[in-house]
PDB file of C-alpha atoms in Angstrom:
ATOM      1  CA  MET V   1      85.047 206.266  25.084  1.00 55.00           C
ATOM      2  CA  ALA V   2      82.654 207.445  22.380  1.00 56.00           C
ATOM      3  CA  TYR V   3      79.012 208.347  22.777  1.00 55.00           C
ATOM      4  CA  MET V   4      76.540 208.373  19.948  1.00 53.00           C
ATOM      5  CA  LYS V   5      73.493 210.604  20.077  1.00 54.00           C
ATOM      6  CA  PHE V   6      70.404 209.705  18.077  1.00 54.00           C
ATOM      7  CA  LYS V   7      66.863 210.890  17.771  1.00 54.00           C
ATOM      8  CA  GLU V   8      64.179 208.289  18.270  1.00 57.00           C
ATOM      9  CA  LEU V   9      61.386 207.600  15.844  1.00 52.00           C
ATOM     10  CA  THR V  10      58.367 209.709  16.681  1.00 50.00           C
ATOM     11  CA  LYS V  11      56.341 207.534  18.980  1.00 62.00           C
ATOM     12  CA  TYR V  12      52.800 208.815  18.559  1.00 80.00           C
ATOM     13  CA  PHE V  13      50.740 209.388  15.442  1.00 87.00           C
ATOM     14  CA  ASP V  14      47.025 210.204  15.347  1.00 89.00           C
ATOM     15  CA  PHE V  15      44.951 209.407  12.270  1.00 93.00           C
ATOM     16  CA  LYS V  16      41.357 210.378  11.728  1.00 91.00           C
ATOM     17  CA  GLU V  17      40.294 210.017   8.118  1.00 92.00           C
ATOM     18  CA  GLU V  18      40.299 206.775   6.153  1.00 92.00           C
ATOM     19  CA  ILE V  19      41.146 207.172   2.469  1.00 92.00           C
ATOM     20  CA  THR V  20      38.613 205.029   0.671  1.00 85.00           C
ATOM     21  CA  LYS V  21      39.880 205.498  -2.883  1.00 87.00           C
ATOM     22  CA  LEU V  22      43.570 204.993  -3.491  1.00 84.00           C
ATOM     23  CA  ASP V  23      43.412 207.586  -6.261  1.00 87.00           C
ATOM     24  CA  LEU V  24      43.034 210.188  -3.506  1.00 89.00           C
ATOM     25  CA  LEU V  25      46.488 209.407  -2.127  1.00 89.00           C
ATOM     26  CA  PRO V  26      49.199 211.923  -3.024  1.00 88.00           C
ATOM     27  CA  PRO V  27      51.490 210.712  -5.825  1.00 89.00           C
ATOM     28  CA  TYR V  28      54.554 210.573  -3.564  1.00 88.00           C
ATOM     29  CA  THR V  29      52.899 207.932  -1.372  1.00 88.00           C
ATOM     30  CA  LYS V  30      52.526 205.544  -4.299  1.00 88.00           C
ATOM     31  CA  GLU V  31      56.258 205.690  -5.049  1.00 92.00           C
ATOM     32  CA  TYR V  32      56.967 203.492  -2.027  1.00 94.00           C
ATOM     33  CA  VAL V  33      54.533 200.727  -2.917  1.00 92.00           C
ATOM     34  CA  ASN V  34      55.965 197.901  -4.990  1.00 91.00           C
ATOM     35  CA  ASP V  35      54.051 196.752  -8.088  1.00 89.00           C
ATOM     36  CA  LYS V  36      53.644 193.313  -6.496  1.00 92.00           C
ATOM     37  CA  GLU V  37      52.128 194.713  -3.317  1.00 92.00           C
ATOM     38  CA  HIS V  38      48.469 195.203  -2.601  1.00 91.00           C
ATOM     39  CA  VAL V  39      47.346 198.290  -0.657  1.00 92.00           C
ATOM     40  CA  PHE V  40      44.739 197.394   1.972  1.00 91.00           C
ATOM     41  CA  LEU V  41      44.066 200.653   3.780  1.00 92.00           C
ATOM     42  CA  ALA V  42      45.296 204.213   4.016  1.00 95.00           C
ATOM     43  CA  TYR V  43      44.657 206.923   6.581  1.00 95.00           C
ATOM     44  CA  LYS V  44      45.555 210.545   6.972  1.00 93.00           C
ATOM     45  CA  ASN V  45      45.452 213.377   9.416  1.00 90.00           C
ATOM     46  CA  SER V  46      46.114 217.045   8.752  1.00 85.00           C
ATOM     47  CA  LYS V  47      49.733 216.422   7.747  1.00 85.00           C
ATOM     48  CA  ASP V  48      50.643 212.715   7.883  1.00 90.00           C
ATOM     49  CA  TYR V  49      49.673 209.625   5.915  1.00 93.00           C
ATOM     50  CA  ILE V  50      49.904 205.911   6.645  1.00 95.00           C
ATOM     51  CA  VAL V  51      49.544 203.178   4.029  1.00 96.00           C
ATOM     52  CA  PHE V  52      49.057 199.496   4.898  1.00 95.00           C
ATOM     53  CA  THR V  53      50.085 197.014   2.219  1.00 94.00           C
ATOM     54  CA  ASP V  54      50.190 193.240   2.393  1.00 93.00           C
ATOM     55  CA  LYS V  55      53.925 193.365   3.362  1.00 94.00           C
ATOM     56  CA  LYS V  56      54.650 196.622   5.172  1.00 95.00           C
ATOM     57  CA  LEU V  57      53.330 199.836   6.595  1.00 94.00           C
ATOM     58  CA  ILE V  58      54.557 203.124   5.179  1.00 95.00           C
ATOM     59  CA  LEU V  59      54.355 206.167   7.412  1.00 94.00           C
ATOM     60  CA  PHE V  60      54.743 209.646   5.951  1.00 92.00           C
ATOM     61  CA  ASP V  61      55.663 212.195   8.606  1.00 87.00           C
ATOM     62  CA  ARG V  62      55.398 215.743   7.242  1.00 81.00           C
ATOM     63  CA  ASP V  63      56.056 219.013   9.003  1.00 75.00           C
ATOM     64  CA  PRO V  64      53.922 221.826   7.558  1.00 67.00           C
ATOM     65  CA  LEU V  65      56.098 224.491   9.180  1.00 70.00           C
ATOM     66  CA  ALA V  66      59.308 223.234   7.580  1.00 63.00           C
ATOM     67  CA  MET V  67      58.268 223.430   3.966  1.00 66.00           C
ATOM     68  CA  TYR V  68      60.435 220.644   2.583  1.00 73.00           C
ATOM     69  CA  TYR V  69      60.508 218.316   5.575  1.00 79.00           C
ATOM     70  CA  LYS V  70      59.076 214.872   4.971  1.00 82.00           C
ATOM     71  CA  LYS V  71      60.244 211.715   6.704  1.00 87.00           C
ATOM     72  CA  VAL V  72      59.208 208.325   5.380  1.00 91.00           C
ATOM     73  CA  HIS V  73      59.215 205.333   7.745  1.00 91.00           C
ATOM     74  CA  ILE V  74      58.882 201.916   6.125  1.00 93.00           C
ATOM     75  CA  VAL V  75      58.161 199.122   8.585  1.00 93.00           C
ATOM     76  CA  PRO V  76      58.147 195.605   7.135  1.00 95.00           C
ATOM     77  CA  TYR V  77      55.750 193.416   9.078  1.00 95.00           C
ATOM     78  CA  LYS V  78      58.531 190.891   9.650  1.00 94.00           C
ATOM     79  CA  SER V  79      60.415 193.501  11.749  1.00 93.00           C
ATOM     80  CA  ILE V  80      57.622 193.799  14.332  1.00 93.00           C
ATOM     81  CA  SER V  81      58.634 191.859  17.414  1.00 92.00           C
ATOM     82  CA  THR V  82      55.613 192.512  19.668  1.00 92.00           C
ATOM     83  CA  SER V  83      52.333 194.289  19.202  1.00 93.00           C
ATOM     84  CA  ALA V  84      49.015 195.089  20.793  1.00 94.00           C
ATOM     85  CA  ILE V  85      45.694 196.407  19.600  1.00 96.00           C
ATOM     86  CA  ASN V  86      43.455 198.362  21.959  1.00 96.00           C
ATOM     87  CA  PHE V  87      39.793 198.959  21.225  1.00 96.00           C
ATOM     88  CA  LEU V  88      38.438 201.991  23.049  1.00 95.00           C
ATOM     89  CA  PRO V  89      35.164 203.882  22.578  1.00 95.00           C
ATOM     90  CA  GLY V  90      35.543 205.632  19.214  1.00 93.00           C
ATOM     91  CA  LYS V  91      39.243 204.847  19.023  1.00 95.00           C
ATOM     92  CA  VAL V  92      41.725 202.095  18.124  1.00 96.00           C
ATOM     93  CA  GLU V  93      45.367 202.041  19.218  1.00 95.00           C
ATOM     94  CA  LEU V  94      48.031 199.957  17.503  1.00 95.00           C
ATOM     95  CA  LEU V  95      51.169 199.527  19.609  1.00 93.00           C
ATOM     96  CA  PHE V  96      54.344 198.061  18.115  1.00 91.00           C
ATOM     97  CA  SER V  97      57.808 197.187  19.327  1.00 90.00           C
ATOM     98  CA  LEU V  98      60.189 196.828  16.409  1.00 89.00           C
ATOM     99  CA  ASP V  99      63.271 194.603  16.205  1.00 90.00           C
ATOM    100  CA  SER V 100      65.391 197.761  16.284  1.00 85.00           C
ATOM    101  CA  GLY V 101      64.022 198.626  19.718  1.00 84.00           C
ATOM    102  CA  TYR V 102      61.837 201.511  18.584  1.00 85.00           C
ATOM    103  CA  GLN V 103      58.302 201.829  19.885  1.00 88.00           C
ATOM    104  CA  LEU V 104      55.539 202.951  17.562  1.00 89.00           C
ATOM    105  CA  HIS V 105      52.112 204.073  18.759  1.00 92.00           C
ATOM    106  CA  LEU V 106      49.395 204.650  16.151  1.00 94.00           C
ATOM    107  CA  ASN V 107      46.046 206.123  17.194  1.00 95.00           C
ATOM    108  CA  PHE V 108      42.987 205.967  14.985  1.00 95.00           C
ATOM    109  CA  VAL V 109      40.198 208.259  16.205  1.00 94.00           C
ATOM    110  CA  SER V 110      36.561 208.805  15.212  1.00 92.00           C
ATOM    111  CA  MET V 111      36.149 205.085  14.610  1.00 93.00           C
ATOM    112  CA  ASN V 112      32.815 203.315  14.210  1.00 93.00           C
ATOM    113  CA  HIS V 113      32.367 199.529  14.394  1.00 94.00           C
ATOM    114  CA  GLU V 114      32.994 198.967  10.657  1.00 94.00           C
ATOM    115  CA  LYS V 115      36.253 200.961  10.678  1.00 93.00           C
ATOM    116  CA  LYS V 116      37.401 199.104  13.788  1.00 95.00           C
ATOM    117  CA  GLU V 117      36.786 195.803  11.991  1.00 94.00           C
ATOM    118  CA  ASN V 118      38.870 196.990   9.007  1.00 92.00           C
ATOM    119  CA  LEU V 119      41.776 197.801  11.321  1.00 94.00           C
ATOM    120  CA  LYS V 120      41.379 194.450  13.084  1.00 95.00           C
ATOM    121  CA  GLN V 121      41.690 192.662   9.740  1.00 94.00           C
ATOM    122  CA  ILE V 122      44.838 194.637   8.860  1.00 93.00           C
ATOM    123  CA  TYR V 123      46.263 193.870  12.284  1.00 94.00           C
ATOM    124  CA  ASN V 124      45.650 190.142  11.711  1.00 93.00           C
ATOM    125  CA  VAL V 125      47.430 190.315   8.342  1.00 92.00           C
ATOM    126  CA  MET V 126      50.380 192.059   9.982  1.00 92.00           C
ATOM    127  CA  MET V 127      50.657 189.557  12.810  1.00 91.00           C
ATOM    128  CA  ASN V 128      50.234 186.506  10.576  1.00 91.00           C
ATOM    129  CA  TYR V 129      52.829 187.682   8.067  1.00 83.00           C
ATOM    130  CA  ASN V 130      55.627 185.443   9.383  1.00 67.00           C
ATOM    131  CA  LEU V 131      53.466 182.421  10.196  1.00 62.00           C
TER     132      LEU V 131
END
């Protein structure tokens, strides 16, 4: 009998700052966006980035201690099997279960009403992708 060991996708990511101008994104983040895709929103924290397009979310997981470590997670909206959005005071949580069985938990902190509405619109685009 064989056993396979694997490491799960990091489950929790916290994002604080919305990137309002796409020119402020690092060049490596733009390499994963197709010419036919439209970027809706992007967020960052001290080390990670997330980019929402009209077809997928792209999550850049960097480790500042390991100088060359960068993991890129691309999640097509069609691979999201269930989801939830939680609105809390000053915070929004996006919870996803992917077809692969992975769970993804995205926290967006320091959110005012306008930023919450932007995330709600992105969430609606994601959930209506297959309809």
